[in-house]
Backbone as numpy.savetxt, mean C-alpha at the origin, in Angstrom:
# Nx Ny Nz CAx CAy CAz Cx Cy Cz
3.23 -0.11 -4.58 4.53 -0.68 -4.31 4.97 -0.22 -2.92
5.82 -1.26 -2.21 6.28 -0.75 -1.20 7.21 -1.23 -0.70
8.26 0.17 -0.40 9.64 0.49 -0.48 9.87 -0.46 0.99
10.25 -1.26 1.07 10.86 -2.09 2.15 12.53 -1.99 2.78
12.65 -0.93 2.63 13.80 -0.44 3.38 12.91 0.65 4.19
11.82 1.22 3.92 11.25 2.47 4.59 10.24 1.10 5.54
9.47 0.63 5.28 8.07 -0.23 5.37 8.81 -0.60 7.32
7.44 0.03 8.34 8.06 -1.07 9.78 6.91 -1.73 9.85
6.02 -2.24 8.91 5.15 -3.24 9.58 4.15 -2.79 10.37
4.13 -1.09 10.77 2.97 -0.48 11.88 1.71 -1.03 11.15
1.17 -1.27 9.78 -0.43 -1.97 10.07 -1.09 -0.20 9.43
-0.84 0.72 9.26 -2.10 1.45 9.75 -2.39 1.58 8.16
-1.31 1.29 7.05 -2.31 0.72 5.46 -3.16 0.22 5.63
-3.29 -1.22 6.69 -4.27 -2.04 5.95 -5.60 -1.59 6.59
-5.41 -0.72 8.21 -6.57 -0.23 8.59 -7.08 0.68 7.71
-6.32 1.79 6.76 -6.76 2.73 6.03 -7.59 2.13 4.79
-6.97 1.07 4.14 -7.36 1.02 2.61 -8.81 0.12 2.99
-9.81 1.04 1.87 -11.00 0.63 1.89 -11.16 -0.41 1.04
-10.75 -1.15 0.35 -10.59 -2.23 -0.70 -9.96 -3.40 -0.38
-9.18 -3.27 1.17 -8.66 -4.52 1.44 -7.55 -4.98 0.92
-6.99 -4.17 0.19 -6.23 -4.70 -0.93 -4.85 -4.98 -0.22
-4.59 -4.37 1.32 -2.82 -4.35 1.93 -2.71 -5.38 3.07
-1.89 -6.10 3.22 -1.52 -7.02 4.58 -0.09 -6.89 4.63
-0.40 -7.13 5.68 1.12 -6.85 6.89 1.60 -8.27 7.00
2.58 -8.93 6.76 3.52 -10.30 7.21 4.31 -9.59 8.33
5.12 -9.42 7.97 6.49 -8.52 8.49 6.18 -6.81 8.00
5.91 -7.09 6.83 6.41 -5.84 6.16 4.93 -5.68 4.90
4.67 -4.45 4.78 3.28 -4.28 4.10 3.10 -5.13 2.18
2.28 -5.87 2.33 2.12 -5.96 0.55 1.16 -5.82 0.24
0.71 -4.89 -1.39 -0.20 -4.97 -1.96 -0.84 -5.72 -2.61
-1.92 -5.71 -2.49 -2.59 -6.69 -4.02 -3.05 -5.93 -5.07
-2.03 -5.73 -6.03 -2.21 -5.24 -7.30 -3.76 -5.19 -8.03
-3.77 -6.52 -7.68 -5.63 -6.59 -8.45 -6.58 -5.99 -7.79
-6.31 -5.83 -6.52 -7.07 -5.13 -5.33 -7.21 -3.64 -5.47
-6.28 -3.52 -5.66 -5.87 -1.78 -5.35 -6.86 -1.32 -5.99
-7.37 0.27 -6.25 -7.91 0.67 -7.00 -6.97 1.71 -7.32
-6.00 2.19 -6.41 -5.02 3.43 -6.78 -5.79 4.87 -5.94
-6.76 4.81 -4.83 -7.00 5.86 -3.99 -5.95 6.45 -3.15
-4.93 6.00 -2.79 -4.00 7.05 -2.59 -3.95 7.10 -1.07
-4.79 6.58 -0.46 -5.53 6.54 1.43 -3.84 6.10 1.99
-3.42 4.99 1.24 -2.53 4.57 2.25 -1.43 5.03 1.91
-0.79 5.49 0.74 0.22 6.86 0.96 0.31 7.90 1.60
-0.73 8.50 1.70 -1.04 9.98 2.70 -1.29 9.84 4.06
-1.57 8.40 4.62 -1.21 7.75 5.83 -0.14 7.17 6.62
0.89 6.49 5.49 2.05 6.37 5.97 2.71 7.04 6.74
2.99 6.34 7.96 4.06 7.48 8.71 5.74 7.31 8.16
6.06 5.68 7.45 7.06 5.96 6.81 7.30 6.88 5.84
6.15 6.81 5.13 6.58 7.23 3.18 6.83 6.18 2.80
6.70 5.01 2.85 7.28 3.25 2.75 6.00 3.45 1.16
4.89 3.68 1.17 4.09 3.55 -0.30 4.10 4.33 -1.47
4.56 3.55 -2.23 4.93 4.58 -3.58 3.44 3.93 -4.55
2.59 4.69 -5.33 1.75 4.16 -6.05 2.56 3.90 -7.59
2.43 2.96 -7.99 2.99 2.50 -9.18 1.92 2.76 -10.63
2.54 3.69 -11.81 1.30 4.38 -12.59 1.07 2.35 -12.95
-0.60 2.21 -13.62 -0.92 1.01 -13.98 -1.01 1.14 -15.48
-0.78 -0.09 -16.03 -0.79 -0.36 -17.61 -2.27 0.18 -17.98
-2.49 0.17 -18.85 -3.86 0.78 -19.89 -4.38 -0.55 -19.82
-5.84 -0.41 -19.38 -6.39 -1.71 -19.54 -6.21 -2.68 -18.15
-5.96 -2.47 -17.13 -5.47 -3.23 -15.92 -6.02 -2.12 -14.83
């Protein structure tokens, strides 16, 4: 998930995540189905703009 009051669009999620899973419009979005939940592009953020969201059982 990502907090779009923090999110400026710098890009450096989608260079980080190895799965492809983030693009930049304006402002960063995930692809849920993508993700795997590695954590790369939280600990990269220079906002703090990525919060990982826990996933359902089975998803």
């Amino acid at each position: 998930m990502v907090d779009s009051e923090k999110c400026t669009g710098c890009g450096i999620c989608v260079d980080v995540c190895p799965e492809g899973a983030i693009e930049v419009n304006q402002q960063a979005v995930v692809n849920n189905e993508a993700c795997t939940g590695c954590a790369i592009c939280v600990s990269e953020c220079p906002d703090e703009a990525i919060i990982l969201a826990k996933r359902k059982p089975g998803k």
